[in-house]
Amino acid sequence: MPSPRSSVRIWDLPTRLFHWALAVCVIGAYVSVKLGGLYMDWHVRFGLATLGLVTFRLIWGFVGPRYARFSSFVRGPAALGRYLRGQAPVAGHTPLGALSVIAMLAIIAFQAVSGLFVSDDILTQGPLHGRAPEALASWFASWHHRNEWIIVGLVALHLCAILWYVCVRRKRLVRPMITGDAQTTDLPPGTPPSQDGPTLWMRALVVAALATALVLWIQSLELVADFSFS
């Protein structure tokens, strides 16, 4: 008789790679903009990489495996209320965690998109700066700077939530996002594992290619504009 599993694969590798790559890009973008000067070129690179990553995650939220799909964790107020009352553990993102995911994706996506239109009027500008009306570019620039503090606040809240889960609920959130596996004691009975295998990877490569193509296309618009005005 086989022994019961002590853990279940919840997070697929593409989702985990996205998570940590996004963390690196957000930190890199923040540090590079604070350093300024020639580091602003890296700020633009991190911003474009962030745009590609968010694009990947948005598509992956519809075509990825079970626990990566928005349909598996975006729930209404009733589910959130049940979770806050301590009813039934859930696999994947909790209803409260889902709010954090949606907020983070929306705010970071806006930061990446708005950065495409921003210029420091010295050395660095976003790839689409010259393709937007001056008033719109100014609006994007204004909110790009304000939104930085919203991102800092969300990241701080995210880290506090992780500490709360560890200290109060005795539930580890970081390790499953590294290994992909969650302990069965933290999951509902009979939780099925996430999809894995060649088909998943082929799908992930196609989505990654689409996200990369979008970023390269945006960069090409800047090159065309530079050529037109030269």
Short mmCIF file of C-alpha atoms in Angstrom, two decimals:
data_model
loop_
_atom_site.label_atom_id
_atom_site.label_comp_id
_atom_site.label_asym_id
_atom_site.label_seq_id
_atom_site.Cartn_x
_atom_site.Cartn_y
_atom_site.Cartn_z
CA MET A 1 0.00 0.00 0.00
CA PRO A 2 1.60 3.29 -1.10
CA SER A 3 2.29 5.86 1.59
CA PRO A 4 0.31 9.11 1.39
CA ARG A 5 2.06 12.05 -0.20
CA SER A 6 3.48 14.63 2.20
CA SER A 7 3.46 17.37 -0.44
CA VAL A 8 1.69 18.28 -3.67
CA ARG A 9 3.02 20.19 -6.67
CA ILE A 10 1.06 23.45 -6.72
CA TRP A 11 3.21 26.01 -8.54
CA ASP A 12 4.45 25.13 -12.02
CA LEU A 13 7.98 26.17 -12.93
CA PRO A 14 6.97 28.92 -15.44
CA THR A 15 4.89 30.61 -12.73
CA ARG A 16 7.75 30.37 -10.25
CA LEU A 17 10.27 31.74 -12.76
CA PHE A 18 7.91 34.63 -13.50
CA HIS A 19 7.53 35.42 -9.80
CA TRP A 20 11.25 35.65 -9.05
CA ALA A 21 12.13 37.35 -12.35
CA LEU A 22 9.51 40.02 -11.64
CA ALA A 23 10.96 40.54 -8.16
CA VAL A 24 14.43 41.04 -9.67
CA CYS A 25 13.11 43.49 -12.28
CA VAL A 26 11.11 45.57 -9.79
CA ILE A 27 14.07 45.81 -7.42
CA GLY A 28 16.43 46.51 -10.32
CA ALA A 29 14.19 49.26 -11.70
CA TYR A 30 13.88 50.88 -8.27
CA VAL A 31 17.62 50.78 -7.52
CA SER A 32 18.65 52.00 -10.98
CA VAL A 33 16.28 54.99 -10.95
CA LYS A 34 17.62 56.01 -7.54
CA LEU A 35 21.20 55.79 -8.81
CA GLY A 36 20.25 57.85 -11.87
CA GLY A 37 22.76 58.95 -14.50
CA LEU A 38 23.91 56.20 -16.80
CA TYR A 39 21.99 53.67 -14.71
CA MET A 40 18.81 55.05 -16.26
CA ASP A 41 19.50 52.88 -19.30
CA TRP A 42 19.19 49.90 -16.97
CA HIS A 43 16.00 51.38 -15.56
CA VAL A 44 14.50 51.31 -19.06
CA ARG A 45 15.72 47.74 -19.62
CA PHE A 46 14.22 46.56 -16.35
CA GLY A 47 10.99 48.35 -17.24
CA LEU A 48 10.75 46.64 -20.63
CA ALA A 49 11.54 43.27 -19.06
CA THR A 50 8.80 43.93 -16.51
CA LEU A 51 6.34 44.69 -19.28
CA GLY A 52 7.20 41.39 -20.96
CA LEU A 53 6.86 39.47 -17.69
CA VAL A 54 3.47 41.00 -16.85
CA THR A 55 2.27 40.26 -20.38
CA PHE A 56 3.37 36.65 -19.93
CA ARG A 57 1.56 36.36 -16.59
CA LEU A 58 -1.66 37.87 -17.91
CA ILE A 59 -1.78 35.36 -20.76
CA TRP A 60 -0.62 32.54 -18.47
CA GLY A 61 -3.52 33.37 -16.20
CA PHE A 62 -5.84 32.08 -18.92
CA VAL A 63 -3.84 29.28 -20.58
CA GLY A 64 -1.57 28.11 -17.75
CA PRO A 65 -2.15 25.10 -15.48
CA ARG A 66 -4.82 24.84 -12.78
CA TYR A 67 -3.41 26.98 -9.98
CA ALA A 68 -1.92 29.65 -12.25
CA ARG A 69 -5.29 30.47 -13.85
CA PHE A 70 -7.22 33.48 -12.64
CA SER A 71 -10.37 31.38 -12.67
CA SER A 72 -8.92 29.19 -9.90
CA PHE A 73 -8.25 31.96 -7.38
CA VAL A 74 -10.18 35.11 -8.26
CA ARG A 75 -13.28 34.78 -6.13
CA GLY A 76 -16.08 37.00 -4.84
CA PRO A 77 -16.68 38.55 -1.39
CA ALA A 78 -18.36 35.38 -0.07
CA ALA A 79 -15.22 33.28 -0.60
CA LEU A 80 -13.11 36.02 0.98
CA GLY A 81 -15.41 36.13 3.99
CA ARG A 82 -15.27 32.35 4.46
CA TYR A 83 -11.48 32.41 4.28
CA LEU A 84 -11.18 35.24 6.81
CA ARG A 85 -13.41 33.26 9.19
CA GLY A 86 -10.90 30.42 8.98
CA GLN A 87 -13.00 27.99 6.96
CA ALA A 88 -11.37 25.34 4.77
CA PRO A 89 -7.78 25.80 3.52
CA VAL A 90 -7.34 26.42 -0.18
CA ALA A 91 -4.78 25.28 -2.75
CA GLY A 92 -2.84 27.96 -4.57
CA HIS A 93 -3.59 31.61 -3.94
CA THR A 94 -5.98 32.30 -1.09
CA PRO A 95 -8.90 34.72 -1.69
CA LEU A 96 -6.92 37.37 0.19
CA GLY A 97 -3.77 36.55 -1.74
CA ALA A 98 -5.74 36.83 -4.98
CA LEU A 99 -6.49 40.47 -4.18
CA SER A 100 -2.77 41.05 -3.68
CA VAL A 101 -1.91 39.35 -6.99
CA ILE A 102 -4.45 41.37 -8.97
CA ALA A 103 -3.44 44.65 -7.31
CA MET A 104 0.26 43.98 -7.84
CA LEU A 105 -0.16 43.00 -11.49
CA ALA A 106 -2.34 46.04 -12.20
CA ILE A 107 -0.07 48.55 -10.49
CA ILE A 108 3.17 47.13 -11.92
CA ALA A 109 1.60 46.88 -15.39
CA PHE A 110 0.62 50.55 -15.22
CA GLN A 111 4.14 51.47 -14.10
CA ALA A 112 5.69 49.58 -17.02
CA VAL A 113 3.27 51.00 -19.59
CA SER A 114 3.47 54.58 -18.31
CA GLY A 115 7.27 54.37 -18.35
CA LEU A 116 7.15 53.87 -22.13
CA PHE A 117 6.05 57.50 -22.49
CA VAL A 118 8.32 59.15 -19.90
CA SER A 119 11.39 61.28 -20.64
CA ASP A 120 13.88 62.91 -18.28
CA ASP A 121 14.61 65.56 -20.96
CA ILE A 122 18.33 64.78 -20.68
CA LEU A 123 19.53 61.33 -21.72
CA THR A 124 16.76 58.82 -21.25
CA GLN A 125 13.25 58.43 -22.56
CA GLY A 126 10.74 55.66 -22.99
CA PRO A 127 10.37 54.01 -26.41
CA LEU A 128 6.97 55.65 -27.03
CA HIS A 129 7.71 59.13 -25.69
CA GLY A 130 7.71 60.75 -29.10
CA ARG A 131 4.54 58.98 -30.20
CA ALA A 132 2.15 60.43 -27.63
CA PRO A 133 0.63 63.92 -27.34
CA GLU A 134 2.55 66.12 -24.93
CA ALA A 135 -0.37 66.32 -22.48
CA LEU A 136 -0.73 62.52 -22.36
CA ALA A 137 3.02 62.02 -21.95
CA SER A 138 3.01 64.55 -19.10
CA TRP A 139 0.11 62.74 -17.41
CA PHE A 140 1.90 59.41 -17.71
CA ALA A 141 5.11 60.93 -16.31
CA SER A 142 3.27 62.42 -13.34
CA TRP A 143 1.57 59.16 -12.40
CA HIS A 144 4.70 57.13 -13.15
CA HIS A 145 6.47 58.97 -10.33
CA ARG A 146 3.49 58.81 -7.94
CA ASN A 147 2.88 55.14 -8.63
CA GLU A 148 6.38 54.30 -7.42
CA TRP A 149 5.24 54.83 -3.84
CA ILE A 150 2.14 52.71 -4.36
CA ILE A 151 4.39 49.87 -5.52
CA VAL A 152 6.66 50.33 -2.49
CA GLY A 153 3.59 50.16 -0.25
CA LEU A 154 2.25 47.02 -1.93
CA VAL A 155 5.62 45.28 -1.71
CA ALA A 156 5.89 46.19 1.98
CA LEU A 157 2.35 44.88 2.56
CA HIS A 158 3.22 41.69 0.66
CA LEU A 159 6.28 41.08 2.84
CA CYS A 160 4.29 41.78 6.02
CA ALA A 161 1.64 39.29 4.90
CA ILE A 162 4.31 36.62 4.38
CA LEU A 163 5.67 37.24 7.89
CA TRP A 164 2.15 37.11 9.34
CA TYR A 165 1.49 33.75 7.71
CA VAL A 166 4.77 32.38 9.05
CA CYS A 167 4.46 33.73 12.58
CA VAL A 168 0.70 33.52 13.18
CA ARG A 169 -0.67 30.80 10.91
CA ARG A 170 2.53 28.72 10.80
CA LYS A 171 2.25 28.47 7.04
CA ARG A 172 5.29 28.83 4.79
CA LEU A 173 4.66 30.74 1.56
CA VAL A 174 8.17 31.33 0.23
CA ARG A 175 9.36 27.73 0.07
CA PRO A 176 6.47 26.51 -2.15
CA MET A 177 7.22 29.35 -4.57
CA ILE A 178 10.79 28.01 -4.78
CA THR A 179 10.18 24.27 -4.89
CA GLY A 180 6.64 24.35 -6.27
CA ASP A 181 5.42 21.93 -3.59
CA ALA A 182 3.06 22.64 -0.68
CA GLN A 183 2.59 20.45 2.38
CA THR A 184 -0.61 18.41 2.33
CA THR A 185 -1.39 19.68 5.84
CA ASP A 186 -1.83 23.15 4.32
CA LEU A 187 -4.16 21.91 1.56
CA PRO A 188 -7.70 20.58 1.27
CA PRO A 189 -7.91 16.75 1.26
CA GLY A 190 -7.46 15.24 -2.19
CA THR A 191 -5.87 18.33 -3.76
CA PRO A 192 -4.74 17.36 -7.30
CA PRO A 193 -1.23 18.34 -8.40
CA SER A 194 -0.54 21.01 -10.98
CA GLN A 195 0.02 20.04 -14.60
CA ASP A 196 3.59 19.39 -15.71
CA GLY A 197 5.40 17.95 -18.71
CA PRO A 198 6.38 18.77 -22.33
CA THR A 199 2.95 20.12 -23.28
CA LEU A 200 3.08 22.67 -20.47
CA TRP A 201 6.56 23.78 -21.45
CA MET A 202 5.62 24.14 -25.10
CA ARG A 203 2.68 26.32 -24.10
CA ALA A 204 4.93 28.40 -21.82
CA LEU A 205 7.49 28.91 -24.60
CA VAL A 206 4.77 30.11 -26.99
CA VAL A 207 3.44 32.58 -24.42
CA ALA A 208 6.98 33.77 -23.61
CA ALA A 209 7.64 34.25 -27.34
CA LEU A 210 4.50 36.37 -27.69
CA ALA A 211 5.47 38.54 -24.70
CA THR A 212 9.00 38.95 -26.06
CA ALA A 213 7.68 39.85 -29.50
CA LEU A 214 5.53 42.60 -27.96
CA VAL A 215 8.51 44.15 -26.18
CA LEU A 216 10.71 43.95 -29.28
CA TRP A 217 7.95 45.53 -31.37
CA ILE A 218 7.68 48.44 -28.93
CA GLN A 219 11.44 48.91 -29.07
CA SER A 220 11.28 48.90 -32.88
CA LEU A 221 8.83 51.81 -32.77
CA GLU A 222 11.46 53.89 -31.00
CA LEU A 223 14.04 52.97 -33.64
CA VAL A 224 11.65 53.94 -36.43
CA ALA A 225 10.92 57.26 -34.74
CA ASP A 226 14.66 57.98 -34.31
CA PHE A 227 15.25 57.19 -37.97
CA SER A 228 12.34 59.39 -39.10
CA PHE A 229 13.61 62.44 -37.21
CA SER A 230 17.28 61.97 -38.05
#
